[in-house]
């Protein structure tokens, strides 16, 4: 069976504009909400046209020692020039967790496919 | 025909916890990106459990003089206690416009249905 | 406050191509799954291009005597010519209910805004 | 960097209830729409409760010789017992393509994470 898993591309976001950058706190408090930003194109802007754009970013959290990632949110960027309106491929959101783990982002360009990134999160009592 | 349009509830968000609050700049520059926050439960927190939660907020922009609203984004809040992870019903996002108009938000509680709110946006050259 | 509710357009789908047609059984059995189709453009096809397309259809069920509609599903039609691939604005899905009520669909054209339709569902023991 | 790509689980859907089954025609005509069904739990039903359910299936098409997969659709299954309403993790949809390739599905269980499957599609002139 051919796998999508092998088609999740990544790289250094400073050189590859598709990689979804993650801005997260270094550490957070157990059970207290915190805010995270994720975006595409921080260093090198990605096109934002009807023909070529970032359509969405999904975010997952994978607690250490757990077998499965849990979805935090799904963020669709809908306007790409309709009535001269443009949604930026940027989102900031809040969640809370109990355990340290990994924040994963997956994004989709309608021309260049699926991309991903991740960062570790320290959680204190 | 029965209409969903009549089922979009609203009210004062200080007294009714379901109404999606909108924090937008008073005025923005034409064609320059700006950031907006929308959330449910600013004054009175809404439950966030598997049984009862805010599932999503959609955002539209209706330019003055235009006949139709354009979708800016769709934001799904996915975790409600799985592995002790909770996504807050909050999102901050960026877009740019050319004309003054109205920002509309629509949100959904899995028990209490559809809610909406709107604010006017001034756009300067 | 300006309301989105008043911007949900409707009409006869035989003459207005944007109205989401609903094909549902006349009656279903309580607690037994059944299949429903909803689509845009049955009689008059809607354009399907990057510049102009149907982006999504949402479906809700409003049980008789209940105050709020419950979301059944959200269906995004994602491809509009990328690599010569086109997703049709059509979806068929399954659900089950306990009570008679109303099936509501809401759809979005990226140029012509929000549209809706509804049909009644009879539920037998 | 930890990768989500390695967390897309798969297996034989006859023995593993989470794998999204794909029912597609053996061959289709170039540029003519056709219908595909995908579902979770054909052989062994998956739970459908607020605590444990299939939240969504995404579908991609990867044309032979192309570098990137294109998203066909995103299908959210929203009701898991609210007002005794249950959305089944099943969807049937239509699209058209120009080239042979691979249909990929990715699904998400709110407890058991990400799963995938794929089938090849023959396209005739
Ligand atoms: Fe790109
Ligand atoms: Fe509520
Ligand atoms: Fe249209
Ligand atoms: Fe499961």
Short mmCIF file of C-alpha atoms and ligand atoms in Angstrom, two decimals:
data_model
loop_
_atom_site.label_atom_id
_atom_site.label_comp_id
_atom_site.label_asym_id
_atom_site.label_seq_id
_atom_site.Cartn_x
_atom_site.Cartn_y
_atom_site.Cartn_z
CA UNK A 1 0.00 0.00 0.00
CA UNK A 2 1.26 3.47 -0.86
CA UNK A 3 1.39 5.66 2.25
CA UNK A 4 0.54 9.33 2.82
CA UNK A 5 2.80 9.24 5.86
CA UNK A 6 5.83 9.25 3.59
CA UNK A 7 4.50 12.33 1.79
CA UNK A 8 4.53 14.64 4.81
CA UNK A 9 7.40 16.89 3.84
CA UNK A 10 9.50 18.90 6.26
CA UNK A 11 12.69 20.98 6.44
CA UNK A 12 14.08 24.18 7.91
CA UNK A 13 11.38 26.85 7.78
CA UNK A 14 14.03 29.56 7.29
CA UNK A 15 14.84 28.09 3.89
CA UNK A 16 11.66 26.23 2.96
CA UNK A 17 8.61 28.48 2.93
CA UNK A 18 6.03 25.68 3.26
CA UNK A 19 7.10 24.41 6.68
CA UNK A 20 4.56 25.48 9.36
CA UNK A 21 6.51 27.44 11.99
CA UNK A 22 5.45 26.88 15.62
CA UNK A 23 5.84 29.55 18.32
CA UNK A 24 5.20 27.94 21.69
CA UNK A 25 6.22 28.80 25.25
CA UNK A 26 9.31 26.91 26.50
CA UNK A 27 7.38 25.55 29.42
CA UNK A 28 3.80 25.65 30.62
CA UNK A 29 1.93 24.79 33.81
CA UNK A 30 0.02 21.53 34.05
CA UNK A 31 -3.69 22.13 33.49
CA UNK A 32 -3.32 25.86 32.73
CA UNK A 33 -4.23 27.19 29.31
CA UNK A 34 -1.48 28.68 27.15
CA UNK A 35 -1.30 30.20 23.67
CA UNK A 36 0.55 28.92 20.60
CA UNK A 37 0.97 30.47 17.16
CA UNK A 38 1.55 28.54 13.97
CA UNK A 39 1.97 30.01 10.52
CA UNK A 40 3.38 29.37 7.06
CA UNK A 41 5.81 31.80 5.45
CA UNK A 42 7.36 33.67 8.38
CA UNK A 43 10.73 34.14 6.66
CA UNK A 44 9.75 33.72 3.01
CA UNK A 45 6.12 34.57 2.22
CA UNK A 46 4.07 31.90 0.47
CA UNK A 47 1.79 32.95 -2.43
CA UNK A 48 -1.82 33.67 -1.45
CA UNK A 49 -3.88 33.47 -4.62
CA UNK A 50 -6.84 31.42 -5.80
CA UNK A 51 -4.40 29.34 -7.86
CA UNK A 52 -1.82 28.75 -5.11
CA UNK A 53 -2.31 29.08 -1.36
CA UNK A 54 -2.09 27.45 2.06
CA UNK A 55 -5.53 25.94 2.65
CA UNK A 56 -5.26 24.72 6.25
CA UNK A 57 -3.12 23.85 9.27
CA UNK A 58 -3.98 21.03 11.66
CA UNK A 59 -2.46 20.76 15.15
CA UNK A 60 -1.98 17.63 17.27
CA UNK A 61 -0.54 16.98 20.73
CA UNK A 62 1.28 13.75 21.52
CA UNK A 63 1.70 13.27 25.27
CA UNK A 64 4.93 11.52 26.29
CA UNK A 65 4.36 7.83 26.88
CA UNK A 66 1.04 7.86 25.02
CA UNK A 67 0.62 5.80 21.87
CA UNK A 68 -1.52 8.25 19.89
CA UNK A 69 -1.58 11.94 18.95
CA UNK A 70 -4.72 13.91 19.88
CA UNK A 71 -6.08 16.61 17.57
CA UNK A 72 -6.06 20.11 19.12
CA UNK A 73 -7.53 22.04 16.23
CA UNK A 74 -8.14 22.36 12.53
CA UNK A 75 -7.78 25.83 10.99
CA UNK A 76 -9.00 26.56 7.45
CA UNK A 77 -7.79 29.72 5.68
CA UNK A 78 -10.66 30.43 3.32
CA UNK A 79 -10.22 33.69 1.37
CA UNK A 80 -7.58 34.01 -1.35
CA UNK A 81 -8.64 37.09 -3.29
CA UNK A 82 -12.42 36.90 -3.38
CA UNK A 83 -13.61 40.57 -3.20
CA UNK A 84 -9.96 41.52 -2.58
CA UNK A 85 -9.98 39.67 0.77
CA UNK A 86 -7.01 37.52 1.76
CA UNK A 87 -6.76 35.24 4.83
CA UNK A 88 -3.17 34.86 6.03
CA UNK A 89 -1.90 31.32 6.78
CA UNK A 90 -1.57 32.17 10.46
CA UNK A 91 -3.42 31.09 13.57
CA UNK A 92 -3.03 31.52 17.30
CA UNK A 93 -4.98 29.27 19.67
CA UNK A 94 -5.14 28.07 23.27
CA UNK A 95 -5.21 24.71 24.97
CA UNK A 96 -4.20 22.97 28.19
CA UNK A 97 -2.46 19.68 28.90
CA UNK A 98 -1.47 17.50 31.81
CA UNK A 99 1.75 15.93 30.54
CA UNK A 100 4.85 16.95 28.62
CA UNK A 101 4.84 15.96 24.98
CA UNK A 102 5.15 17.02 21.35
CA UNK A 103 3.14 19.64 19.44
CA UNK A 104 2.74 18.60 15.80
CA UNK A 105 1.49 20.78 12.96
CA UNK A 106 0.48 19.58 9.50
CA UNK A 107 -0.27 22.03 6.69
CA UNK A 108 -1.50 21.81 3.12
CA UNK A 109 -0.60 23.84 0.05
CA UNK A 110 -3.05 23.24 -2.81
CA UNK A 111 -0.09 22.88 -5.21
CA UNK A 112 2.79 21.56 -3.08
CA UNK A 113 0.98 19.10 -0.84
CA UNK A 114 1.44 18.18 2.82
CA UNK A 115 4.05 19.60 5.22
CA UNK A 116 4.75 19.15 8.90
CA UNK A 117 6.72 20.39 11.86
CA UNK A 118 6.92 19.68 15.61
CA UNK A 119 8.28 21.07 18.88
CA UNK A 120 8.62 19.64 22.36
CA UNK A 121 6.66 21.07 25.28
CA UNK A 122 7.83 21.01 28.90
CA UNK A 123 5.00 20.84 31.46
CA UNK A 124 5.52 21.74 35.11
CA UNK A 125 3.38 20.94 38.13
CA UNK B 1 -39.40 25.72 4.20
CA UNK B 2 -37.98 25.87 7.72
CA UNK B 3 -34.89 28.07 7.86
CA UNK B 4 -31.59 27.74 9.73
CA UNK B 5 -31.19 31.49 9.37
CA UNK B 6 -33.85 32.02 12.05
CA UNK B 7 -31.94 29.70 14.40
CA UNK B 8 -28.77 31.79 14.61
CA UNK B 9 -29.08 33.03 18.18
CA UNK B 10 -27.41 36.17 19.50
CA UNK B 11 -27.40 38.45 22.53
CA UNK B 12 -25.09 40.35 24.85
CA UNK B 13 -21.95 38.26 25.41
CA UNK B 14 -21.59 39.68 28.92
CA UNK B 15 -24.78 37.90 29.94
CA UNK B 16 -25.04 35.05 27.42
CA UNK B 17 -21.97 32.82 27.44
CA UNK B 18 -22.51 31.33 23.95
CA UNK B 19 -22.15 34.55 21.97
CA UNK B 20 -18.79 34.62 20.14
CA UNK B 21 -16.99 37.79 21.27
CA UNK B 22 -14.99 39.64 18.58
CA UNK B 23 -11.90 41.73 19.39
CA UNK B 24 -10.97 43.72 16.30
CA UNK B 25 -9.02 46.95 15.74
CA UNK B 26 -11.19 50.06 15.41
CA UNK B 27 -9.71 50.83 12.04
CA UNK B 28 -7.29 49.15 9.67
CA UNK B 29 -5.32 50.12 6.58
CA UNK B 30 -6.57 49.08 3.15
CA UNK B 31 -4.64 46.03 1.92
CA UNK B 32 -2.60 45.63 5.12
CA UNK B 33 -2.99 42.52 7.24
CA UNK B 34 -4.39 42.85 10.76
CA UNK B 35 -5.22 40.46 13.58
CA UNK B 36 -8.59 39.63 15.10
CA UNK B 37 -9.50 37.45 18.06
CA UNK B 38 -12.78 35.66 18.53
CA UNK B 39 -13.75 33.46 21.45
CA UNK B 40 -16.66 32.04 23.38
CA UNK B 41 -16.96 32.49 27.14
CA UNK B 42 -14.90 35.63 27.86
CA UNK B 43 -17.08 36.76 30.75
CA UNK B 44 -18.79 33.48 31.71
CA UNK B 45 -16.84 30.33 30.81
CA UNK B 46 -18.62 27.75 28.69
CA UNK B 47 -18.26 24.04 29.64
CA UNK B 48 -15.52 22.17 27.80
CA UNK B 49 -16.30 18.47 28.10
CA UNK B 50 -16.93 15.63 25.68
CA UNK B 51 -20.64 15.97 26.47
CA UNK B 52 -20.87 19.75 26.07
CA UNK B 53 -18.46 22.06 24.26
CA UNK B 54 -17.95 24.70 21.58
CA UNK B 55 -17.04 22.75 18.44
CA UNK B 56 -16.17 25.54 16.00
CA UNK B 57 -16.26 29.20 15.04
CA UNK B 58 -16.58 30.40 11.44
CA UNK B 59 -15.70 33.95 10.38
CA UNK B 60 -17.05 35.91 7.38
CA UNK B 61 -16.43 39.40 6.03
CA UNK B 62 -19.15 41.35 4.30
CA UNK B 63 -17.76 44.34 2.38
CA UNK B 64 -20.03 47.38 2.32
CA UNK B 65 -22.04 47.55 -0.88
CA UNK B 66 -21.37 43.89 -1.70
CA UNK B 67 -24.25 41.42 -1.88
CA UNK B 68 -22.53 38.43 -0.28
CA UNK B 69 -20.38 37.60 2.76
CA UNK B 70 -16.97 35.97 2.08
CA UNK B 71 -15.61 33.26 4.39
CA UNK B 72 -12.38 34.25 6.14
CA UNK B 73 -11.79 31.08 8.11
CA UNK B 74 -13.19 28.03 9.82
CA UNK B 75 -11.72 27.07 13.20
CA UNK B 76 -12.44 23.68 14.78
CA UNK B 77 -11.72 23.15 18.50
CA UNK B 78 -11.04 19.44 18.64
CA UNK B 79 -9.97 18.25 22.13
CA UNK B 80 -12.43 18.18 25.02
CA UNK B 81 -10.76 15.95 27.59
CA UNK B 82 -9.11 13.23 25.52
CA UNK B 83 -5.86 12.37 27.42
CA UNK B 84 -6.63 15.36 29.69
CA UNK B 85 -6.20 17.78 26.76
CA UNK B 86 -8.64 20.67 26.30
CA UNK B 87 -8.78 23.09 23.37
CA UNK B 88 -10.15 26.48 24.37
CA UNK B 89 -12.88 28.04 22.16
CA UNK B 90 -10.53 30.86 21.17
CA UNK B 91 -8.78 31.78 17.95
CA UNK B 92 -6.74 34.69 16.67
CA UNK B 93 -6.17 35.08 12.93
CA UNK B 94 -5.05 37.55 10.28
CA UNK B 95 -6.51 38.82 7.04
CA UNK B 96 -6.56 41.88 4.81
CA UNK B 97 -9.34 43.74 3.03
CA UNK B 98 -9.86 46.57 0.62
CA UNK B 99 -13.16 48.01 1.77
CA UNK B 100 -14.97 48.80 5.02
CA UNK B 101 -17.54 46.23 6.06
CA UNK B 102 -18.83 43.85 8.70
CA UNK B 103 -17.00 40.99 10.42
CA UNK B 104 -19.41 38.16 11.23
CA UNK B 105 -18.74 35.18 13.48
CA UNK B 106 -20.89 32.07 13.77
CA UNK B 107 -20.24 29.45 16.46
CA UNK B 108 -21.66 26.07 17.37
CA UNK B 109 -22.25 24.45 20.76
CA UNK B 110 -22.97 20.72 20.44
CA UNK B 111 -25.90 21.12 22.85
CA UNK B 112 -27.12 24.69 22.39
CA UNK B 113 -26.82 25.11 18.64
CA UNK B 114 -25.79 28.06 16.46
CA UNK B 115 -24.83 31.54 17.69
CA UNK B 116 -23.57 34.68 15.96
CA UNK B 117 -22.13 38.11 16.45
CA UNK B 118 -20.77 40.93 14.26
CA UNK B 119 -18.77 44.15 14.37
CA UNK B 120 -18.14 46.94 11.87
CA UNK B 121 -14.67 47.55 10.47
CA UNK B 122 -13.40 50.95 9.31
CA UNK B 123 -10.82 50.79 6.50
CA UNK B 124 -8.53 53.71 5.66
CA UNK B 125 -6.51 54.37 2.53
CA UNK C 1 -26.12 44.11 15.08
CA UNK C 2 -26.03 42.95 11.48
CA UNK C 3 -26.99 39.26 11.23
CA UNK C 4 -25.67 36.42 9.07
CA UNK C 5 -28.98 34.67 9.59
CA UNK C 6 -30.62 37.09 7.18
CA UNK C 7 -27.98 36.30 4.56
CA UNK C 8 -28.81 32.60 4.21
CA UNK C 9 -30.38 32.63 0.76
CA UNK C 10 -32.80 30.05 -0.52
CA UNK C 11 -35.18 29.38 -3.42
CA UNK C 12 -36.33 26.66 -5.79
CA UNK C 13 -33.31 24.51 -6.73
CA UNK C 14 -34.79 23.86 -10.18
CA UNK C 15 -34.33 27.53 -11.00
CA UNK C 16 -31.58 28.64 -8.64
CA UNK C 17 -28.40 26.60 -9.03
CA UNK C 18 -26.94 27.45 -5.61
CA UNK C 19 -29.65 25.84 -3.48
CA UNK C 20 -28.36 22.59 -1.93
CA UNK C 21 -30.77 19.83 -3.03
CA UNK C 22 -31.56 17.16 -0.41
CA UNK C 23 -32.47 13.58 -1.35
CA UNK C 24 -33.75 11.82 1.77
CA UNK C 25 -36.01 8.81 2.34
CA UNK C 26 -39.68 9.68 3.03
CA UNK C 27 -39.57 7.86 6.31
CA UNK C 28 -36.96 6.06 8.35
CA UNK C 29 -36.93 3.71 11.33
CA UNK C 30 -36.12 5.08 14.78
CA UNK C 31 -32.52 4.29 15.70
CA UNK C 32 -31.66 2.71 12.31
CA UNK C 33 -29.07 4.31 10.08
CA UNK C 34 -30.18 5.70 6.73
CA UNK C 35 -28.46 7.48 3.82
CA UNK C 36 -29.01 11.01 2.54
CA UNK C 37 -27.53 12.81 -0.45
CA UNK C 38 -27.07 16.53 -0.75
CA UNK C 39 -25.60 18.38 -3.69
CA UNK C 40 -25.46 21.71 -5.46
CA UNK C 41 -26.30 22.03 -9.15
CA UNK C 42 -28.54 19.04 -9.86
CA UNK C 43 -30.60 20.81 -12.51
CA UNK C 44 -28.23 23.64 -13.49
CA UNK C 45 -24.54 22.90 -12.92
CA UNK C 46 -22.60 25.39 -10.83
CA UNK C 47 -19.09 26.44 -12.02
CA UNK C 48 -16.23 24.45 -10.52
CA UNK C 49 -13.09 26.52 -10.96
CA UNK C 50 -10.46 28.00 -8.66
CA UNK C 51 -12.16 31.38 -9.11
CA UNK C 52 -15.73 30.22 -8.48
CA UNK C 53 -16.88 27.03 -6.75
CA UNK C 54 -18.94 25.45 -3.99
CA UNK C 55 -16.56 25.13 -1.03
CA UNK C 56 -18.64 23.19 1.48
CA UNK C 57 -22.01 21.90 2.63
CA UNK C 58 -22.95 21.57 6.31
CA UNK C 59 -25.86 19.42 7.50
CA UNK C 60 -27.92 19.80 10.69
CA UNK C 61 -30.84 17.88 12.19
CA UNK C 62 -33.50 19.63 14.23
CA UNK C 63 -35.63 17.15 16.19
CA UNK C 64 -39.28 18.17 16.61
CA UNK C 65 -39.88 19.82 19.96
CA UNK C 66 -36.16 20.47 20.51
CA UNK C 67 -34.87 24.03 20.79
CA UNK C 68 -31.59 23.58 18.90
CA UNK C 69 -30.30 22.04 15.66
CA UNK C 70 -27.52 19.42 15.98
CA UNK C 71 -24.71 19.26 13.41
CA UNK C 72 -24.63 15.98 11.47
CA UNK C 73 -21.63 16.69 9.26
CA UNK C 74 -19.41 19.17 7.52
CA UNK C 75 -18.27 18.33 4.00
CA UNK C 76 -15.49 20.31 2.29
CA UNK C 77 -15.04 20.02 -1.49
CA UNK C 78 -11.35 20.74 -1.91
CA UNK C 79 -10.14 20.37 -5.52
CA UNK C 80 -11.17 22.86 -8.20
CA UNK C 81 -8.72 22.23 -11.02
CA UNK C 82 -5.43 21.56 -9.25
CA UNK C 83 -3.63 18.94 -11.43
CA UNK C 84 -6.87 18.72 -13.48
CA UNK C 85 -8.73 17.27 -10.46
CA UNK C 86 -12.25 18.48 -9.65
CA UNK C 87 -14.33 17.58 -6.58
CA UNK C 88 -18.06 17.71 -7.29
CA UNK C 89 -20.29 19.57 -4.78
CA UNK C 90 -22.01 16.30 -3.84
CA UNK C 91 -21.98 14.16 -0.72
CA UNK C 92 -23.86 11.15 0.55
CA UNK C 93 -23.72 10.27 4.25
CA UNK C 94 -25.43 8.18 6.94
CA UNK C 95 -26.87 8.91 10.36
CA UNK C 96 -29.55 7.73 12.76
CA UNK C 97 -32.12 9.56 14.85
CA UNK C 98 -34.76 8.88 17.46
CA UNK C 99 -37.36 11.51 16.67
CA UNK C 100 -38.99 13.08 13.60
CA UNK C 101 -37.60 16.46 12.63
CA UNK C 102 -36.05 18.66 9.97
CA UNK C 103 -32.88 18.09 7.94
CA UNK C 104 -31.16 21.41 7.19
CA UNK C 105 -28.34 21.98 4.72
CA UNK C 106 -26.22 25.12 4.44
CA UNK C 107 -23.77 25.60 1.56
CA UNK C 108 -21.20 28.19 0.59
CA UNK C 109 -20.17 29.51 -2.84
CA UNK C 110 -16.93 31.50 -2.67
CA UNK C 111 -18.53 34.23 -4.82
CA UNK C 112 -22.27 34.06 -4.05
CA UNK C 113 -22.23 33.41 -0.30
CA UNK C 114 -24.44 31.26 1.92
CA UNK C 115 -27.45 29.17 0.83
CA UNK C 116 -29.76 26.79 2.62
CA UNK C 117 -32.51 24.23 2.21
CA UNK C 118 -34.47 21.85 4.44
CA UNK C 119 -36.78 18.82 4.33
CA UNK C 120 -38.94 17.09 6.92
CA UNK C 121 -38.16 13.56 8.08
CA UNK C 122 -40.79 11.09 9.32
CA UNK C 123 -39.48 8.60 11.91
CA UNK C 124 -41.34 5.37 12.71
CA UNK C 125 -40.98 3.07 15.70
CA UNK D 1 12.17 16.41 14.71
CA UNK D 2 9.44 13.95 15.64
CA UNK D 3 7.19 13.23 12.66
CA UNK D 4 3.43 12.72 12.37
CA UNK D 5 4.07 10.82 9.15
CA UNK D 6 5.34 7.86 11.17
CA UNK D 7 2.12 7.91 13.24
CA UNK D 8 -0.25 7.21 10.36
CA UNK D 9 -1.25 3.67 11.21
CA UNK D 10 -2.56 1.14 8.73
CA UNK D 11 -3.39 -2.56 8.43
CA UNK D 12 -5.98 -4.95 7.04
CA UNK D 13 -9.44 -3.40 7.54
CA UNK D 14 -10.96 -6.87 7.96
CA UNK D 15 -9.03 -7.28 11.19
CA UNK D 16 -8.35 -3.70 12.27
CA UNK D 17 -11.54 -1.68 12.67
CA UNK D 18 -9.88 1.75 12.39
CA UNK D 19 -8.58 1.41 8.82
CA UNK D 20 -10.70 3.54 6.42
CA UNK D 21 -12.04 1.14 3.76
CA UNK D 22 -12.18 2.54 0.20
CA UNK D 23 -14.75 1.37 -2.36
CA UNK D 24 -13.75 2.74 -5.77
CA UNK D 25 -14.47 1.65 -9.36
CA UNK D 26 -11.73 -0.46 -10.94
CA UNK D 27 -11.38 2.00 -13.76
CA UNK D 28 -12.83 5.35 -14.66
CA UNK D 29 -12.97 7.59 -17.74
CA UNK D 30 -10.62 10.54 -18.01
CA UNK D 31 -12.45 13.77 -17.12
CA UNK D 32 -15.73 12.02 -16.18
CA UNK D 33 -17.01 12.20 -12.62
CA UNK D 34 -17.26 8.99 -10.62
CA UNK D 35 -18.32 8.08 -7.08
CA UNK D 36 -16.22 6.65 -4.24
CA UNK D 37 -17.23 5.50 -0.78
CA UNK D 38 -14.98 5.48 2.24
CA UNK D 39 -15.93 4.38 5.73
CA UNK D 40 -14.55 3.10 9.01
CA UNK D 41 -15.83 -0.11 10.58
CA UNK D 42 -17.23 -2.08 7.63
CA UNK D 43 -16.34 -5.48 9.09
CA UNK D 44 -16.01 -4.61 12.78
CA UNK D 45 -18.04 -1.58 13.91
CA UNK D 46 -16.13 1.19 15.67
CA UNK D 47 -17.71 2.78 18.79
CA UNK D 48 -19.73 5.94 18.15
CA UNK D 49 -20.01 7.75 21.47
CA UNK D 50 -19.05 11.19 22.76
CA UNK D 51 -16.09 9.55 24.49
CA UNK D 52 -14.84 7.52 21.51
CA UNK D 53 -15.64 8.06 17.84
CA UNK D 54 -14.31 8.62 14.33
CA UNK D 55 -14.16 12.40 13.93
CA UNK D 56 -13.23 12.77 10.26
CA UNK D 57 -11.90 11.26 7.03
CA UNK D 58 -9.77 13.23 4.56
CA UNK D 59 -9.26 12.08 0.95
CA UNK D 60 -6.34 12.89 -1.37
CA UNK D 61 -5.49 11.96 -4.96
CA UNK D 62 -1.92 11.47 -6.07
CA UNK D 63 -1.63 11.45 -9.86
CA UNK D 64 1.07 9.13 -11.23
CA UNK D 65 4.27 11.04 -11.98
CA UNK D 66 3.22 14.01 -9.85
CA UNK D 67 5.23 14.97 -6.79
CA UNK D 68 2.36 15.97 -4.52
CA UNK D 69 -1.02 14.64 -3.38
CA UNK D 70 -4.06 16.91 -3.94
CA UNK D 71 -6.86 17.09 -1.39
CA UNK D 72 -10.24 15.89 -2.73
CA UNK D 73 -12.33 16.41 0.37
CA UNK D 74 -12.55 16.66 4.12
CA UNK D 75 -15.53 14.99 5.80
CA UNK D 76 -16.35 15.67 9.46
CA UNK D 77 -18.73 13.32 11.31
CA UNK D 78 -20.23 15.60 13.93
CA UNK D 79 -22.96 13.90 16.02
CA UNK D 80 -22.10 11.20 18.53
CA UNK D 81 -25.19 10.95 20.72
CA UNK D 82 -26.34 14.55 21.10
CA UNK D 83 -30.19 14.35 21.22
CA UNK D 84 -29.82 10.62 20.36
CA UNK D 85 -28.38 11.50 16.93
CA UNK D 86 -25.40 9.56 15.57
CA UNK D 87 -23.45 10.31 12.38
CA UNK D 88 -21.91 7.18 10.87
CA UNK D 89 -18.22 7.31 9.84
CA UNK D 90 -19.20 6.89 6.19
CA UNK D 91 -19.09 9.19 3.18
CA UNK D 92 -19.66 8.86 -0.54
CA UNK D 93 -18.43 11.61 -2.86
CA UNK D 94 -17.68 12.40 -6.52
CA UNK D 95 -14.70 13.77 -8.37
CA UNK D 96 -12.99 13.65 -11.74
CA UNK D 97 -9.36 13.24 -12.79
CA UNK D 98 -7.21 13.25 -15.87
CA UNK D 99 -4.51 10.75 -14.97
CA UNK D 100 -4.19 7.37 -13.24
CA UNK D 101 -3.00 7.55 -9.66
CA UNK D 102 -3.57 6.67 -6.03
CA UNK D 103 -6.57 7.49 -3.82
CA UNK D 104 -5.45 8.05 -0.23
CA UNK D 105 -7.71 8.28 2.83
CA UNK D 106 -6.66 9.45 6.28
CA UNK D 107 -8.99 9.13 9.28
CA UNK D 108 -8.92 10.16 12.90
CA UNK D 109 -10.27 8.41 16.02
CA UNK D 110 -10.35 10.75 19.03
CA UNK D 111 -8.76 8.00 21.16
CA UNK D 112 -6.68 5.91 18.73
CA UNK D 113 -5.20 8.61 16.50
CA UNK D 114 -4.50 8.71 12.76
CA UNK D 115 -5.08 5.89 10.26
CA UNK D 116 -4.69 5.62 6.50
CA UNK D 117 -5.40 3.48 3.47
CA UNK D 118 -4.97 3.76 -0.31
CA UNK D 119 -6.05 2.17 -3.59
CA UNK D 120 -4.86 2.56 -7.16
CA UNK D 121 -7.13 4.04 -9.83
CA UNK D 122 -6.95 3.16 -13.54
CA UNK D 123 -7.99 6.00 -15.87
CA UNK D 124 -8.95 5.40 -19.50
CA UNK D 125 -9.22 7.86 -22.35
FE1 LIG E 1 3.04 26.16 -2.34
FE1 LIG E 2 -23.60 25.23 25.43
FE1 LIG E 3 -21.75 30.76 -7.33
FE1 LIG E 4 -10.93 4.07 18.24
#
